[in-house]
Amino acid sequence: MGAFSYQPLSSAHAEAWQELRLEGTHDFPLGFLTTLEEAAAASHEICCAILDGEGLRGVFEEQKLVGFCGYRPGKLSRIEHRGTIGPFFVTRACQGKGAARVLMQGVINEARESGLAQLELYVDTENHRAIAFYEKSGFKRVATHPDSLRIDGQSRDDHFYVLRLHD
């Protein structure tokens, strides 16, 4: 196993990102708003456009993309102090090996350096492994959003988490 590194993603990563996205939506559907069918229907051009939107970060083992995280700093003046993250996914082969920690720390460092006051995320109330990771990363649960989304017609609740970076 090589060292993990963090960097922004671009259309140059489209094929590898789409493979990970399909793995994630298949194996961990509670971690994605996108369904497996919706992810599979995305053309290469659509994937490139998503990645060139500057909202995704990746974690690499050597030169191989092994995980990704959505990262969106607030653009409007009233919310420019906040950023949201998600989805957050690391391939099974790299889970528990430090890749997720490198990815999360990269996002947190980038948010701090850009002057954000807080990062926010939503996580399914039954996604216990993700909840433990987010809490270990310093996020605090501040609310529960009932009926946040529906999977196969079944209502799902999300917890809302915040990590304060600056006051």
mmCIF file of C-alpha atoms in Angstrom:
data_model
loop_
_atom_site.group_PDB
_atom_site.id
_atom_site.type_symbol
_atom_site.label_atom_id
_atom_site.label_comp_id
_atom_site.label_asym_id
_atom_site.label_seq_id
_atom_site.Cartn_x
_atom_site.Cartn_y
_atom_site.Cartn_z
ATOM 1 C CA MET A 1 0.000 0.000 0.000
ATOM 2 C CA GLY A 2 1.366 3.392 -0.972
ATOM 3 C CA ALA A 3 0.846 6.771 0.600
ATOM 4 C CA PHE A 4 -2.490 8.536 0.155
ATOM 5 C CA SER A 5 -2.736 12.042 -1.284
ATOM 6 C CA TYR A 6 -5.508 14.620 -1.637
ATOM 7 C CA GLN A 7 -6.322 16.777 -4.657
ATOM 8 C CA PRO A 8 -9.204 18.421 -6.538
ATOM 9 C CA LEU A 9 -10.777 16.308 -9.278
ATOM 10 C CA SER A 10 -11.294 17.340 -12.906
ATOM 11 C CA SER A 11 -12.623 15.784 -16.100
ATOM 12 C CA ALA A 12 -9.288 13.972 -16.415
ATOM 13 C CA HIS A 13 -10.521 11.726 -13.585
ATOM 14 C CA ALA A 14 -13.954 11.022 -15.112
ATOM 15 C CA GLU A 15 -13.555 7.309 -15.830
ATOM 16 C CA ALA A 16 -12.065 6.444 -12.423
ATOM 17 C CA TRP A 17 -14.593 8.651 -10.622
ATOM 18 C CA GLN A 18 -17.522 7.046 -12.429
ATOM 19 C CA GLU A 19 -16.262 3.563 -11.466
ATOM 20 C CA LEU A 20 -16.063 4.597 -7.800
ATOM 21 C CA ARG A 21 -19.452 6.298 -7.984
ATOM 22 C CA LEU A 22 -21.039 3.117 -9.334
ATOM 23 C CA GLU A 23 -19.348 1.053 -6.624
ATOM 24 C CA GLY A 24 -20.548 3.466 -3.951
ATOM 25 C CA THR A 25 -24.152 3.732 -5.121
ATOM 26 C CA HIS A 26 -24.280 -0.068 -5.377
ATOM 27 C CA ASP A 27 -22.541 -1.017 -2.118
ATOM 28 C CA PHE A 28 -23.507 1.975 0.083
ATOM 29 C CA PRO A 29 -26.808 3.390 -1.201
ATOM 30 C CA LEU A 30 -27.441 5.212 2.108
ATOM 31 C CA GLY A 31 -24.423 7.416 1.388
ATOM 32 C CA PHE A 32 -25.665 8.874 -1.906
ATOM 33 C CA LEU A 33 -28.580 10.958 -3.110
ATOM 34 C CA THR A 34 -27.957 9.524 -6.589
ATOM 35 C CA THR A 35 -29.341 6.044 -7.237
ATOM 36 C CA LEU A 36 -27.304 3.329 -8.939
ATOM 37 C CA GLU A 37 -29.536 3.654 -12.005
ATOM 38 C CA GLU A 38 -29.052 7.426 -12.156
ATOM 39 C CA ALA A 39 -25.280 7.076 -11.754
ATOM 40 C CA ALA A 40 -25.110 4.361 -14.434
ATOM 41 C CA ALA A 41 -27.081 6.518 -16.870
ATOM 42 C CA ALA A 42 -24.545 9.374 -16.679
ATOM 43 C CA SER A 43 -22.559 9.626 -19.897
ATOM 44 C CA HIS A 44 -18.835 10.329 -19.976
ATOM 45 C CA GLU A 45 -19.648 13.893 -21.017
ATOM 46 C CA ILE A 46 -21.955 14.379 -18.039
ATOM 47 C CA CYS A 47 -19.290 12.987 -15.686
ATOM 48 C CA CYS A 48 -16.723 15.388 -17.163
ATOM 49 C CA ALA A 49 -19.098 18.334 -16.691
ATOM 50 C CA ILE A 50 -19.744 17.354 -13.049
ATOM 51 C CA LEU A 51 -16.034 17.057 -12.349
ATOM 52 C CA ASP A 52 -15.177 20.322 -14.080
ATOM 53 C CA GLY A 53 -17.712 22.057 -11.840
ATOM 54 C CA GLU A 54 -14.945 22.277 -9.207
ATOM 55 C CA GLY A 55 -17.005 20.582 -6.497
ATOM 56 C CA LEU A 56 -15.219 17.257 -6.018
ATOM 57 C CA ARG A 57 -12.047 16.268 -4.231
ATOM 58 C CA GLY A 58 -10.243 12.954 -4.403
ATOM 59 C CA VAL A 59 -7.937 10.736 -2.425
ATOM 60 C CA PHE A 60 -5.321 8.797 -4.371
ATOM 61 C CA GLU A 61 -3.184 5.778 -3.572
ATOM 62 C CA GLU A 62 -0.105 6.399 -5.678
ATOM 63 C CA GLN A 63 -1.798 7.579 -8.923
ATOM 64 C CA LYS A 64 -5.063 5.635 -8.478
ATOM 65 C CA LEU A 65 -8.255 7.406 -7.378
ATOM 66 C CA VAL A 66 -9.597 5.464 -4.376
ATOM 67 C CA GLY A 67 -12.150 7.879 -2.934
ATOM 68 C CA PHE A 68 -13.944 11.177 -3.430
ATOM 69 C CA CYS A 69 -15.871 13.844 -1.587
ATOM 70 C CA GLY A 70 -18.202 16.567 -2.754
ATOM 71 C CA TYR A 71 -17.088 19.955 -1.403
ATOM 72 C CA ARG A 72 -19.142 23.094 -1.977
ATOM 73 C CA PRO A 73 -18.224 26.377 -0.287
ATOM 74 C CA GLY A 74 -21.105 28.843 -0.035
ATOM 75 C CA LYS A 75 -21.114 31.289 -2.961
ATOM 76 C CA LEU A 76 -23.732 33.800 -1.837
ATOM 77 C CA SER A 77 -22.705 36.535 0.628
ATOM 78 C CA ARG A 78 -25.088 35.345 3.348
ATOM 79 C CA ILE A 79 -23.733 31.793 3.309
ATOM 80 C CA GLU A 80 -20.136 32.296 2.200
ATOM 81 C CA HIS A 81 -18.987 31.373 5.727
ATOM 82 C CA ARG A 82 -20.326 27.806 5.267
ATOM 83 C CA GLY A 83 -19.427 24.844 3.138
ATOM 84 C CA THR A 84 -21.122 21.509 2.606
ATOM 85 C CA ILE A 85 -19.578 18.133 1.970
ATOM 86 C CA GLY A 86 -20.951 14.931 0.533
ATOM 87 C CA PRO A 87 -21.146 12.412 -0.810
ATOM 88 C CA PHE A 88 -18.077 11.010 0.901
ATOM 89 C CA PHE A 89 -16.856 7.637 -0.350
ATOM 90 C CA VAL A 90 -13.726 5.488 -0.215
ATOM 91 C CA THR A 91 -13.496 2.152 -2.032
ATOM 92 C CA ARG A 92 -13.791 -0.933 0.176
ATOM 93 C CA ALA A 93 -10.197 -1.969 -0.519
ATOM 94 C CA CYS A 94 -8.938 1.234 1.148
ATOM 95 C CA GLN A 95 -11.407 1.529 4.013
ATOM 96 C CA GLY A 96 -9.748 1.362 7.405
ATOM 97 C CA LYS A 97 -6.323 2.137 5.910
ATOM 98 C CA GLY A 98 -6.223 5.912 6.322
ATOM 99 C CA ALA A 99 -7.577 7.018 2.931
ATOM 100 C CA ALA A 100 -10.785 8.473 4.405
ATOM 101 C CA ARG A 101 -8.799 10.334 7.041
ATOM 102 C CA VAL A 102 -6.542 11.885 4.360
ATOM 103 C CA LEU A 103 -9.582 12.870 2.279
ATOM 104 C CA MET A 104 -11.450 14.406 5.227
ATOM 105 C CA GLN A 105 -8.368 16.217 6.509
ATOM 106 C CA GLY A 106 -7.742 17.587 3.018
ATOM 107 C CA VAL A 107 -11.258 19.013 2.815
ATOM 108 C CA ILE A 108 -11.068 20.427 6.342
ATOM 109 C CA ASN A 109 -7.678 22.048 5.649
ATOM 110 C CA GLU A 110 -8.899 23.508 2.359
ATOM 111 C CA ALA A 111 -12.018 24.909 4.051
ATOM 112 C CA ARG A 112 -9.964 26.433 6.888
ATOM 113 C CA GLU A 113 -7.455 27.967 4.486
ATOM 114 C CA SER A 114 -10.262 29.555 2.476
ATOM 115 C CA GLY A 115 -11.653 31.142 5.652
ATOM 116 C CA LEU A 116 -14.844 29.108 6.066
ATOM 117 C CA ALA A 117 -16.331 29.194 9.560
ATOM 118 C CA GLN A 118 -17.997 25.779 9.320
ATOM 119 C CA LEU A 119 -18.465 22.619 7.300
ATOM 120 C CA GLU A 120 -21.846 20.896 7.188
ATOM 121 C CA LEU A 121 -23.071 17.486 6.131
ATOM 122 C CA TYR A 122 -26.081 15.221 6.221
ATOM 123 C CA VAL A 123 -25.862 11.498 6.965
ATOM 124 C CA ASP A 124 -28.549 8.813 7.097
ATOM 125 C CA THR A 125 -29.455 8.067 10.720
ATOM 126 C CA GLU A 126 -28.673 4.377 10.130
ATOM 127 C CA ASN A 127 -25.297 4.891 8.429
ATOM 128 C CA HIS A 128 -23.492 4.065 11.670
ATOM 129 C CA ARG A 129 -20.000 3.618 10.246
ATOM 130 C CA ALA A 130 -20.126 7.026 8.534
ATOM 131 C CA ILE A 131 -21.551 8.646 11.684
ATOM 132 C CA ALA A 132 -18.679 7.252 13.773
ATOM 133 C CA PHE A 133 -16.150 8.533 11.228
ATOM 134 C CA TYR A 134 -17.679 12.017 11.081
ATOM 135 C CA GLU A 135 -17.810 12.271 14.867
ATOM 136 C CA LYS A 136 -14.195 11.091 15.125
ATOM 137 C CA SER A 137 -13.347 13.839 12.599
ATOM 138 C CA GLY A 138 -14.840 16.441 14.968
ATOM 139 C CA PHE A 139 -18.328 16.926 13.507
ATOM 140 C CA LYS A 140 -21.161 17.476 15.999
ATOM 141 C CA ARG A 141 -24.752 16.428 15.423
ATOM 142 C CA VAL A 142 -27.042 19.434 15.714
ATOM 143 C CA ALA A 143 -30.369 18.215 14.293
ATOM 144 C CA THR A 144 -32.293 15.419 12.652
ATOM 145 C CA HIS A 145 -34.072 16.040 9.364
ATOM 146 C CA PRO A 146 -37.149 13.775 9.145
ATOM 147 C CA ASP A 147 -38.226 12.411 5.764
ATOM 148 C CA SER A 148 -35.038 13.815 4.246
ATOM 149 C CA LEU A 149 -35.255 11.492 1.272
ATOM 150 C CA ARG A 150 -37.102 8.417 0.123
ATOM 151 C CA ILE A 151 -35.538 5.185 -1.042
ATOM 152 C CA ASP A 152 -37.915 2.860 -2.867
ATOM 153 C CA GLY A 153 -40.809 4.837 -1.417
ATOM 154 C CA GLN A 154 -39.554 4.468 2.165
ATOM 155 C CA SER A 155 -38.935 7.630 4.168
ATOM 156 C CA ARG A 156 -35.381 8.067 5.489
ATOM 157 C CA ASP A 157 -34.173 10.484 8.141
ATOM 158 C CA ASP A 158 -30.822 12.283 8.107
ATOM 159 C CA HIS A 159 -28.728 13.724 10.908
ATOM 160 C CA PHE A 160 -27.289 17.174 10.277
ATOM 161 C CA TYR A 161 -23.670 17.593 11.409
ATOM 162 C CA VAL A 162 -21.492 20.697 11.733
ATOM 163 C CA LEU A 163 -17.766 21.178 12.207
ATOM 164 C CA ARG A 164 -16.845 24.677 13.427
ATOM 165 C CA LEU A 165 -13.581 25.841 11.846
ATOM 166 C CA HIS A 166 -13.465 29.533 12.848
ATOM 167 C CA ASP A 167 -15.682 31.825 14.854
#
